[in-house]
Amino acid sequence: MHRIEYQPHAADLRMRLEADSLHELFQAALEGMNGLIDPQSRPDRQHRQDQPGQPARQDGPGGQPADYPLQEFLELRAPDATVLLIDFLSQVLTLGHIHRALFTHFDLAELAGQADLAELPERAGPGDAEPGPDRQYLLRGTVRGMPSETRQRDIKAVSYHEAEVAQGGDGLWRTTVVFDI
Amino acid sequence: MIPLEQIRRIGENLWEIPASARPDMRVPARFYAPEEMLPALRQDRSLDQLVNVATLPGIQGTALAMPDIHEGYGFPIGGVAATSHPDGLISPGGIGYDINCGVRMLVSRASFQDVKPRLEDLCKAMFREIPSGTGKGGFLDLGMQELDRVLSRGARWAVENGYGEASELEWIESGGCLEAADPSCVSEQAKRRGHDQLGTLGSGNHFAEVDRVDRIYDAEAAAAFGLSEGQVTVLIHTGSRGLGHQVATDHLRIMVSAMKGYGVHLVDRQLAGAPFQSPEGQRYFKAMAAAANFAWCNRQVIAHEARQAWSRTLGPSAGPLRTLYDVAHNIAKIETHAVDGMEGGPRRLIVHRKGATRAFGPGHPELPQAYRAVGQPVLIPGSMGTASYVLAGSAGSEASFGSSCHGAGRRLSRKASREQVHAERLRRELLSRGIHVLAGSKAGLSEEAPAAYKDIDRVVETVEGAGLARRVARLVPMAVIKG
């Protein structure tokens, strides 16, 4: 379960996210960002896009998507969950710009916080960043999407401003994300 | 919200939040604003953001904001902060994602009467010639080696490849090229985002506009700039496109992780920075310079595209479009300024301008000889349907590290603007006033409506009253193209 709320901002765009797990928060963030870029990508809109008499869009046999020809593997490390989430959105945004695509699906392989990363090899991440001793959160997974020229909104970047991934007393995970447009 | 009792007036339109207002402030925070704007300013987070800027390690003098201040992310828009050089912090958030977003102004020998009969055609021609819109590429698709030359040479690359004349580089801030640029500090992803975006406007609040000079305020400066009443001009507002956005993203990510190692702890990650002399600080500065060069080259190519539209529509009798000046309003520069309250005379500083324009006063050696007596042209675009201004930097801009405002500043959120402004009605209303608008997006049109912005007349009056820059000419729009 997750919730996405778009909130006003003077010059840019802000969304407030809520989810019942950290993984789900990442899914919500992706969905929320894509919903700003192309409102037709929102799940409620996609359902209505299905043609009468045709089956709803589904993954193909074996769980592999038939309709999402683009796939990119991500491996990100960050000092905390907040930075990890923002870096995740940034990287998906970048890939979308480069490939002129919308990456709407995220298959998580690993989301590790406070994990023992001593065994894992250090590699330079996106932006040619040098790995450092503080990278304690890890995300690995694959984003899937398809070419898309129908961008309603050009998001320049995902900012760290106001972002704070935290789990409340009710067990729900929340954060705000502010985009530069 | 900053309590009212913590804001005190120290000048006619100058306010200060003292450093004692919060324990982590290293310097006071000052902002220029007419009193009537104060209630609105306290409603959004712009003043809180300004106070956050005052906590930056190495910040000198005061954290400043111009009267077009509004809430941003990290720094407020309209923010200026100077850190000590070479040992202070450099903060990508103090420049923004759209590195060297700025304005180019072209001037013609044509009058409004000359152009008026062909205005609609000119608008359509510019919309055709200048690619605009979300994620749109342009007519140039560069290989990586050629792109590296753009990043190194800035506007000079455009001139060398037939997009303009070498003589116009003099009229661009920093000659259209920061020598510190190093393309190897720009990531492959940034280059893949920008390789086909040279000569494109983008979307959002970027535009190209045909204006006419409506009023002259300062005859001497207008003569130096070559401006006269009724003259037709062109404004181009855009920046470094996806390449610059990615440079900022890449290096901010690096700084967020690296800053703890330098003992830098900040209240907002978006303010993340590193010491200027550190490897991270140097790589960012060189990448920022490269992205700034891309933006100047971009505006040079767009100027060429505007000239194509101009000559094809109006013919040779309309004469050429000459560059008056080109300014950056999202950038960090190494400059020499006196610091208020500090002895020892002027010193080298890293001046961060995020939504603020350089406004050097008369006599500054960096200005072209033809402008040196009157001060630097400061180009202040308004919104569609409202005025834009050409100012001249004044000696008093030393109080703001040689800075002035950059526009009108937003007062409505994009959502509120879309809810309150109907795009087609706005287009018709502007047309009824003789302003042709071609925009790629209806939502974009509503969001950029005049009602979404502050009163530009009051903003520039405030700047003039503060002695930062003075009005030279007022421009009114005749044709606007947007993505």
XYZ file of C-alpha atoms in Angstrom:
664
model
C 0.000 0.000 0.000
C 1.212 3.473 -0.718
C -0.091 7.013 -1.059
C 1.136 9.881 -3.214
C 0.080 13.451 -2.585
C 1.174 16.305 -4.845
C 1.592 19.510 -2.908
C 2.024 23.104 -4.044
C 5.445 24.694 -4.366
C 6.313 28.207 -5.510
C 8.313 27.359 -8.595
C 8.796 23.629 -8.583
C 6.946 20.454 -7.657
C 6.598 18.714 -4.324
C 5.140 15.333 -3.442
C 4.504 13.667 -0.139
C 4.801 9.877 -0.014
C 3.570 7.298 2.431
C 4.011 3.509 2.246
C 3.848 0.461 4.454
C 7.407 -0.644 3.715
C 10.644 0.943 2.622
C 10.530 -0.995 -0.638
C 7.003 0.232 -1.239
C 8.155 3.809 -0.586
C 10.635 3.468 -3.433
C 7.846 2.159 -5.681
C 5.644 5.075 -4.662
C 8.424 7.534 -5.381
C 8.892 6.121 -8.866
C 5.192 6.153 -9.570
C 4.834 9.680 -8.194
C 7.684 11.040 -10.294
C 6.400 9.371 -13.449
C 2.924 10.680 -12.727
C 4.331 14.200 -12.976
C 6.246 13.513 -16.176
C 3.331 11.773 -17.878
C -0.018 11.686 -16.035
C -1.156 8.921 -18.399
C 1.405 6.663 -16.766
C -0.478 6.654 -13.451
C -1.849 3.130 -12.704
C -5.437 4.401 -12.429
C -5.135 6.011 -15.843
C -3.444 2.977 -17.377
C -6.357 0.806 -16.356
C -8.732 3.067 -18.224
C -6.429 3.069 -21.238
C -6.974 -0.639 -21.832
C -9.159 -1.156 -24.832
C -12.575 -2.755 -24.340
C -12.496 -6.437 -25.100
C -8.695 -6.550 -24.821
C -6.872 -8.090 -21.854
C -5.351 -5.622 -19.420
C -1.629 -5.003 -19.822
C 0.212 -7.841 -18.155
C 3.637 -9.248 -17.823
C 4.450 -11.968 -20.256
C 5.193 -15.623 -19.472
C 7.775 -16.283 -16.755
C 7.194 -12.865 -15.168
C 9.132 -11.011 -17.852
C 7.280 -8.011 -19.241
C 6.113 -8.155 -22.795
C 5.431 -4.442 -23.052
C 8.511 -2.912 -21.433
C 11.373 -3.431 -23.836
C 13.865 -1.220 -22.019
C 15.663 -2.508 -18.953
C 18.444 -0.997 -16.907
C 20.153 -2.549 -13.921
C 20.830 -0.195 -11.014
C 23.271 -0.560 -8.164
C 23.377 2.407 -5.829
C 25.072 3.034 -2.524
C 24.365 5.929 -0.188
C 25.051 7.036 3.375
C 21.391 6.750 4.373
C 17.958 5.759 3.101
C 17.003 9.334 2.197
C 19.987 9.877 -0.041
C 19.443 6.400 -1.504
C 15.860 7.182 -2.459
C 16.742 10.545 -4.030
C 19.685 9.005 -5.883
C 17.382 6.215 -7.115
C 14.895 8.720 -8.521
C 17.720 10.790 -10.012
C 19.181 7.810 -11.773
C 15.838 6.710 -13.187
C 15.196 10.273 -14.338
C 18.589 10.394 -16.010
C 17.984 7.100 -17.787
C 14.610 8.359 -18.925
C 16.170 11.480 -20.423
C 18.981 9.566 -22.121
C 16.728 6.894 -23.602
C 13.710 9.179 -24.121
C 11.751 6.639 -22.146
C 9.598 6.281 -19.098
C 10.771 3.636 -16.647
C 7.628 2.696 -14.772
C 8.472 -0.658 -13.221
C 11.083 -1.464 -10.638
C 12.081 -5.041 -9.776
C 13.970 -4.850 -6.534
C 16.734 -7.400 -6.034
C 18.228 -6.048 -2.830
C 17.577 -3.145 -0.506
C 20.048 -3.266 2.340
C 20.465 -0.819 5.126
C 23.052 -1.232 7.836
C 24.020 -4.402 6.046
C 27.461 -5.842 6.251
C 28.813 -4.560 2.963
C 32.404 -5.615 3.597
C 31.942 -8.607 1.321
C 30.587 -6.583 -1.581
C 32.959 -5.121 -4.148
C 33.138 -1.332 -4.295
C 32.397 0.060 -7.737
C 32.040 3.584 -8.999
C 28.369 4.499 -9.201
C 26.572 6.884 -11.546
C 28.156 10.246 -12.077
C 31.588 8.654 -11.763
C 31.397 8.999 -7.964
C 34.259 7.554 -6.026
C 33.088 4.890 -3.536
C 33.775 5.881 0.017
C 33.622 4.418 3.467
C 30.245 5.961 4.253
C 28.150 4.092 1.710
C 26.061 1.992 4.070
C 22.792 1.632 2.165
C 22.578 -0.459 -0.928
C 19.983 -0.845 -3.626
C 20.110 -3.287 -6.492
C 17.390 -3.857 -9.002
C 16.137 -3.424 -12.517
C 13.945 -0.681 -13.865
C 11.808 -1.424 -16.894
C 10.119 0.922 -19.239
C 9.323 1.877 -22.759
C 10.136 4.681 -25.166
C 7.970 7.693 -24.572
C 7.805 11.007 -26.362
C 4.679 12.135 -24.506
C 6.273 14.005 -21.646
C 3.964 16.608 -20.251
C 6.542 17.861 -17.820
C 10.302 18.202 -18.007
C 11.765 17.430 -14.609
C 15.309 18.794 -14.509
C 16.377 17.087 -11.316
C 15.351 15.509 -8.043
C 16.499 17.575 -5.075
C 17.453 16.462 -1.572
C 15.561 19.427 -0.147
C 12.964 18.446 2.476
C 13.579 14.750 1.838
C 13.704 12.716 5.029
C 12.857 9.037 4.800
C 11.583 7.947 8.195
C 9.313 5.320 9.703
C 6.630 6.718 11.972
C 5.209 5.266 15.130
C 2.373 3.812 13.036
C 4.911 1.742 11.084
C 4.411 3.709 7.885
C 7.363 5.080 5.922
C 7.180 8.666 4.731
C 9.120 11.344 2.929
C 8.738 14.497 0.873
C 10.418 14.903 -2.501
C 10.929 18.247 -4.257
C 11.641 18.278 -7.982
C 13.262 21.057 -9.976
C 11.356 21.748 -13.166
C 8.227 30.909 9.513
C 10.662 33.574 10.694
C 9.067 35.535 13.558
C 8.388 39.149 12.650
C 10.369 40.390 15.652
C 13.495 38.792 14.168
C 13.231 40.889 10.992
C 14.455 44.447 11.306
C 14.592 47.209 8.734
C 18.119 48.509 8.110
C 17.463 50.513 4.949
C 14.579 51.790 2.888
C 13.873 48.387 1.338
C 16.560 46.404 3.111
C 15.855 43.989 5.930
C 18.053 41.950 8.204
C 17.654 38.785 10.248
C 20.543 39.010 12.721
C 22.973 36.165 13.213
C 21.663 35.809 16.748
C 18.269 34.684 15.374
C 19.478 31.094 15.244
C 22.471 29.483 16.942
C 23.867 27.945 13.743
C 23.914 31.198 11.743
C 27.440 32.355 11.031
C 26.431 35.699 9.495
C 23.261 37.803 9.283
C 20.751 37.247 6.515
C 19.657 40.307 4.524
C 17.068 40.702 1.818
C 15.858 43.525 -0.371
C 12.077 43.881 -0.570
C 9.412 46.585 -0.474
C 7.482 46.455 2.787
C 4.259 45.352 1.087
C 5.965 42.097 -0.002
C 6.904 41.119 3.541
C 3.696 39.256 4.502
C 3.870 37.071 1.379
C 7.574 36.428 1.932
C 6.873 35.124 5.414
C 4.255 32.712 4.075
C 6.593 30.579 2.005
C 9.905 29.197 3.178
C 12.172 31.614 1.330
C 13.369 33.440 4.455
C 13.944 30.163 6.317
C 16.028 29.048 3.346
C 17.963 32.322 3.445
C 18.705 31.752 7.133
C 19.937 28.240 6.247
C 22.340 29.791 3.722
C 23.727 31.937 6.559
C 24.959 28.717 8.208
C 27.339 27.784 5.367
C 30.940 27.287 6.473
C 33.166 30.068 5.166
C 30.306 32.399 4.266
C 31.417 36.027 4.263
C 29.543 39.185 5.148
C 25.869 38.296 4.877
C 23.584 35.827 3.166
C 21.657 37.932 0.681
C 18.464 37.798 -1.315
C 17.148 40.057 -4.023
C 13.565 41.409 -4.151
C 12.477 38.672 -6.567
C 13.146 36.170 -3.771
C 10.908 33.128 -3.574
C 11.047 29.647 -2.141
C 13.442 27.333 -3.911
C 15.140 24.205 -2.688
C 18.212 24.750 -0.522
C 19.080 28.300 -1.475
C 16.064 30.541 -2.044
C 15.698 31.779 -5.601
C 17.191 35.270 -5.690
C 19.936 34.206 -3.297
C 23.531 35.431 -3.211
C 26.238 34.048 -0.948
C 29.978 34.656 -1.009
C 32.417 32.255 0.587
C 36.081 32.837 1.154
C 38.491 31.955 -1.632
C 40.285 29.633 -1.778
C 39.458 27.915 1.506
C 35.692 28.401 1.714
C 32.939 26.061 0.628
C 31.591 25.750 -2.877
C 27.977 24.595 -2.861
C 26.268 23.370 -6.039
C 22.929 24.237 -4.433
C 24.021 27.874 -4.482
C 24.028 27.757 -8.272
C 21.143 25.416 -8.975
C 20.556 22.646 -11.441
C 20.230 24.878 -14.491
C 23.819 26.059 -14.462
C 24.175 29.398 -16.265
C 20.519 29.848 -16.851
C 20.644 33.366 -18.175
C 19.471 35.939 -20.660
C 20.774 37.129 -24.014
C 19.496 40.390 -25.484
C 19.677 41.215 -29.168
C 18.888 44.677 -30.513
C 17.869 45.727 -33.999
C 17.781 48.901 -36.060
C 14.106 48.263 -36.775
C 11.238 50.108 -35.157
C 7.929 48.764 -33.926
C 6.219 50.255 -36.978
C 8.620 48.384 -39.277
C 7.921 45.038 -37.665
C 4.266 45.285 -36.660
C 2.770 44.190 -40.037
C 4.841 40.969 -39.980
C 4.740 40.267 -36.254
C 2.631 37.117 -36.456
C 4.855 35.736 -39.211
C 7.946 36.559 -37.174
C 6.510 34.762 -34.166
C 5.778 31.663 -36.248
C 9.219 31.771 -37.840
C 10.928 31.938 -34.463
C 8.792 29.046 -33.184
C 9.928 27.047 -36.226
C 13.592 27.984 -36.079
C 14.160 27.705 -32.328
C 13.451 24.185 -31.019
C 11.564 24.271 -27.762
C 9.607 21.953 -25.539
C 10.012 19.152 -23.069
C 12.979 16.931 -23.812
C 13.277 18.276 -27.321
C 16.547 17.980 -29.183
C 17.788 20.500 -31.699
C 19.315 20.600 -35.146
C 22.810 19.890 -33.873
C 23.742 16.419 -32.679
C 27.314 16.412 -31.469
C 29.769 13.572 -31.064
C 31.559 13.393 -27.731
C 34.770 14.998 -28.991
C 32.914 17.969 -30.468
C 30.830 18.297 -27.321
C 34.052 18.470 -25.293
C 35.129 21.381 -27.482
C 31.843 23.137 -26.691
C 32.435 22.561 -22.990
C 35.947 24.007 -23.277
C 35.282 26.908 -25.638
C 31.733 28.014 -24.811
C 30.279 30.635 -27.149
C 33.570 30.705 -29.070
C 32.749 27.238 -30.426
C 29.517 28.581 -31.903
C 31.263 31.498 -33.556
C 34.021 29.223 -34.912
C 31.336 27.020 -36.456
C 29.430 29.792 -38.175
C 26.865 30.757 -35.535
C 27.618 34.429 -35.069
C 30.584 36.796 -35.204
C 33.733 36.835 -33.086
C 33.085 40.511 -32.339
C 30.017 39.690 -30.270
C 31.903 37.614 -27.698
C 32.911 40.877 -26.052
C 29.249 41.499 -25.187
C 28.839 38.253 -23.269
C 29.595 37.960 -19.556
C 33.064 36.420 -19.211
C 33.399 36.464 -22.983
C 31.040 33.495 -23.103
C 33.671 31.133 -21.701
C 35.031 30.241 -18.281
C 38.633 29.107 -18.730
C 38.457 26.856 -15.663
C 36.230 24.407 -17.567
C 37.390 20.802 -17.744
C 35.233 18.455 -19.834
C 36.742 15.428 -18.098
C 34.915 16.505 -14.922
C 31.594 16.184 -16.763
C 30.139 12.674 -16.629
C 29.282 10.578 -19.642
C 25.637 10.651 -18.559
C 25.647 14.452 -18.601
C 27.099 14.440 -22.098
C 24.525 11.890 -23.251
C 21.783 14.195 -21.964
C 23.192 17.240 -23.694
C 24.669 16.038 -26.981
C 21.631 17.015 -29.059
C 20.361 19.975 -27.039
C 22.573 22.777 -28.320
C 20.384 25.473 -29.817
C 17.257 24.536 -27.862
C 15.159 26.505 -25.400
C 13.719 23.760 -23.239
C 10.450 24.371 -21.430
C 9.170 25.753 -18.137
C 9.975 29.439 -17.812
C 12.377 29.497 -20.765
C 11.382 31.583 -23.730
C 12.386 33.700 -26.693
C 10.595 36.995 -27.034
C 10.364 39.955 -29.402
C 10.010 43.217 -27.510
C 9.998 46.913 -28.190
C 11.612 49.605 -26.102
C 8.710 51.294 -24.387
C 10.505 53.863 -22.256
C 14.015 55.188 -21.675
C 14.953 56.149 -18.112
C 18.650 56.870 -18.425
C 19.586 58.583 -21.683
C 23.343 58.297 -21.195
C 23.290 54.561 -20.500
C 20.742 53.952 -23.254
C 23.016 55.704 -25.733
C 25.968 53.589 -24.598
C 23.887 50.415 -24.991
C 22.445 51.567 -28.315
C 18.842 51.635 -27.118
C 16.127 54.036 -28.226
C 12.390 54.272 -27.769
C 10.350 52.208 -30.223
C 13.322 49.996 -31.088
C 12.667 46.279 -31.550
C 14.691 43.847 -29.468
C 14.843 40.098 -28.769
C 15.303 38.375 -25.412
C 16.394 34.743 -25.045
C 16.081 33.026 -21.668
C 17.539 29.538 -21.279
C 20.471 27.674 -19.781
C 22.574 24.545 -19.936
C 19.715 22.129 -20.530
C 20.039 18.500 -19.545
C 23.820 18.590 -19.496
C 23.911 21.237 -16.787
C 21.128 19.581 -14.801
C 23.097 16.342 -14.773
C 26.374 18.032 -13.802
C 24.642 19.517 -10.781
C 22.975 16.210 -9.896
C 26.225 14.243 -10.208
C 28.307 16.601 -8.111
C 25.676 17.257 -5.493
C 25.507 13.498 -4.952
C 29.274 13.438 -4.475
C 29.197 16.386 -2.089
C 26.373 14.906 0.013
C 28.579 11.901 0.705
C 31.892 13.755 0.917
C 31.040 16.692 3.144
C 31.055 14.761 6.416
C 34.701 13.943 5.774
C 35.447 17.681 5.769
C 33.552 18.282 8.974
C 30.713 19.977 7.114
C 27.297 19.439 8.689
C 24.366 21.293 7.198
C 20.736 21.687 8.066
C 19.697 20.948 4.461
C 21.440 18.354 2.291
C 20.641 20.497 -0.731
C 23.219 22.993 0.558
C 25.902 20.281 0.446
C 29.318 21.485 -0.522
C 33.008 20.847 -0.167
C 36.003 23.078 0.348
C 36.795 24.827 -2.908
C 40.340 23.482 -2.871
C 39.313 19.888 -2.186
C 39.256 17.371 -5.060
C 35.442 17.374 -4.931
C 35.286 21.175 -4.861
C 37.670 21.544 -7.765
C 35.962 18.891 -9.894
C 32.604 20.528 -9.348
C 33.924 24.008 -10.164
C 35.509 22.786 -13.384
C 32.377 20.852 -14.340
C 30.207 23.851 -13.496
C 32.401 26.014 -15.713
C 32.030 23.493 -18.536
C 28.251 23.485 -18.151
C 28.254 27.292 -18.069
C 30.170 27.248 -21.343
C 27.544 24.916 -22.836
C 24.855 27.416 -21.845
C 26.634 30.365 -23.423
C 27.165 28.329 -26.548
C 23.481 27.370 -26.440
C 22.347 30.984 -26.306
C 24.785 31.869 -29.101
C 23.290 29.188 -31.368
C 19.749 30.253 -30.445
C 20.718 33.841 -31.291
C 21.731 32.530 -34.707
C 18.368 30.759 -35.050
C 16.559 33.970 -34.061
C 18.558 35.843 -36.680
C 17.522 33.268 -39.308
C 13.862 33.789 -38.428
C 14.343 37.563 -38.417
C 16.023 37.850 -41.795
C 13.790 35.290 -43.526
C 10.655 37.063 -42.315
C 11.623 40.717 -42.524
C 14.257 40.716 -45.241
C 17.529 42.684 -45.406
C 15.843 46.061 -44.875
C 15.216 45.201 -41.216
C 18.964 45.069 -40.623
C 20.813 42.686 -38.339
C 20.259 41.670 -34.717
C 23.228 42.731 -32.601
C 24.084 41.299 -29.178
C 23.674 43.960 -26.504
C 24.705 41.663 -23.643
C 24.364 38.172 -22.183
C 24.151 37.515 -18.439
C 24.164 34.420 -16.248
C 21.863 34.223 -13.243
C 22.754 30.754 -11.884
C 26.527 30.565 -11.477
C 29.522 30.761 -9.150
C 32.267 33.210 -9.992
C 35.607 34.049 -8.412
C 35.422 37.794 -7.878
C 36.974 40.501 -5.723
C 34.695 42.409 -3.380
C 34.825 44.262 -0.107
C 33.087 42.420 2.703
C 30.815 44.436 4.950
C 32.216 44.658 8.436
C 35.600 43.179 7.564
C 38.847 45.105 7.468
C 41.663 44.470 5.048
C 40.030 45.745 1.870
C 38.530 43.793 -1.022
C 39.214 40.091 -1.127
C 38.769 37.149 -3.479
C 35.466 35.406 -2.961
C 33.440 32.561 -4.447
C 30.221 34.393 -5.272
C 27.235 32.041 -5.613
C 24.279 33.508 -7.528
C 21.102 31.456 -7.691
C 18.495 33.508 -9.482
C 20.599 36.658 -9.205
C 22.459 38.606 -11.877
C 25.893 40.139 -11.828
C 25.599 43.955 -11.858
C 29.067 45.498 -11.928
C 29.071 49.261 -11.582
C 30.809 51.904 -13.721
C 34.559 51.562 -14.138
C 34.791 47.822 -13.599
C 37.646 46.421 -15.708
C 35.648 43.314 -16.690
C 33.136 45.397 -18.611
C 33.448 46.084 -22.345
C 35.077 49.450 -22.964
C 31.881 50.809 -24.550
C 29.905 50.163 -21.357
C 32.534 50.892 -18.751
C 31.485 54.448 -18.076
C 27.842 53.571 -17.415
C 27.996 50.112 -15.822
C 27.133 46.579 -16.864
C 23.848 45.879 -18.674
C 21.598 43.854 -16.365
C 18.832 42.040 -18.244
C 15.679 41.417 -16.196
C 12.955 39.477 -18.009
C 9.397 39.847 -16.798
C 6.612 37.384 -17.471
C 4.596 37.108 -20.676
C 2.458 40.169 -20.988
C 4.427 42.287 -18.552
C 7.487 44.422 -18.964
C 11.125 43.410 -18.971
C 13.903 45.783 -18.039
C 17.416 46.685 -18.991
C 19.274 48.040 -15.993
C 22.834 49.298 -15.574
C 24.927 48.134 -12.654
C 25.596 50.805 -10.068
C 28.532 51.371 -7.734
C 26.183 50.526 -4.857
C 26.068 46.890 -6.013
C 29.218 46.375 -3.949
C 26.781 46.015 -1.046
C 25.436 42.854 -2.689
C 28.678 41.349 -3.971
C 28.038 42.998 -7.337
C 24.572 41.453 -7.708
C 21.047 42.363 -8.665
C 17.743 40.576 -9.185
C 17.093 38.243 -12.138
C 13.388 38.521 -12.860
C 10.053 39.180 -11.222
C 10.022 36.177 -8.908
C 7.066 33.849 -8.582
C 4.225 34.588 -6.207
C 1.824 31.750 -7.140
C 2.600 28.061 -7.124
C 2.372 26.316 -10.485
C -0.705 24.437 -9.281
C -2.460 27.651 -8.227
C -1.549 29.258 -11.510
C -2.986 26.364 -13.527
C -6.171 26.511 -11.447
C -6.597 30.258 -11.800
C -5.496 30.859 -15.369
C -7.126 29.366 -18.441
C -4.464 28.992 -21.127
C -6.609 29.801 -24.153
C -8.227 32.773 -22.479
C -4.788 34.055 -21.551
C -3.561 33.641 -25.121
C -6.566 35.543 -26.449
C -6.216 38.267 -23.867
C -2.554 38.739 -24.729
C -3.407 38.794 -28.439
C -6.011 41.485 -27.816
C -3.131 43.556 -26.442
C -1.074 42.869 -29.534
C 1.081 40.116 -27.999
C 1.421 36.942 -30.060
C 2.149 33.794 -28.076
C 3.131 30.382 -29.363
C 3.644 27.753 -26.688
C 4.146 24.025 -26.865
C 2.127 23.336 -23.742
C -1.141 24.762 -22.392
C -0.205 23.873 -18.838
C 3.094 25.633 -19.354
C 1.274 28.728 -20.559
C -0.981 28.842 -17.487
C 1.918 28.256 -15.138
C 3.885 31.147 -16.654
C 0.993 33.597 -16.682
C 1.698 37.174 -15.577
C -0.506 36.642 -12.528
C 1.933 34.005 -11.258
C 4.693 36.570 -10.851
C 5.379 39.528 -8.600
C 5.132 43.077 -9.846
C 8.312 43.493 -11.886
C 8.040 47.275 -11.735
C 8.231 47.157 -7.929
C 11.092 44.653 -8.018
C 13.275 46.865 -10.229
C 12.252 50.009 -8.324
C 13.487 48.286 -5.183
C 16.778 47.372 -6.826
C 17.208 50.928 -8.042
C 16.255 52.417 -4.679
C 18.844 50.190 -3.018
C 21.536 51.516 -5.356
C 22.322 48.114 -6.855
C 21.407 48.943 -10.448
C 19.384 51.647 -12.159
C 16.706 51.471 -14.835
C 17.869 52.216 -18.368
C 14.983 50.978 -20.520
C 11.662 49.245 -20.204
C 10.675 46.659 -22.802
C 7.202 45.404 -23.602
C 6.579 42.080 -25.330
C 5.154 41.716 -28.823
C 5.740 38.028 -29.537
C 6.602 35.173 -27.183
C 7.624 31.614 -27.954
C 7.794 28.955 -25.258
C 8.235 25.244 -24.945
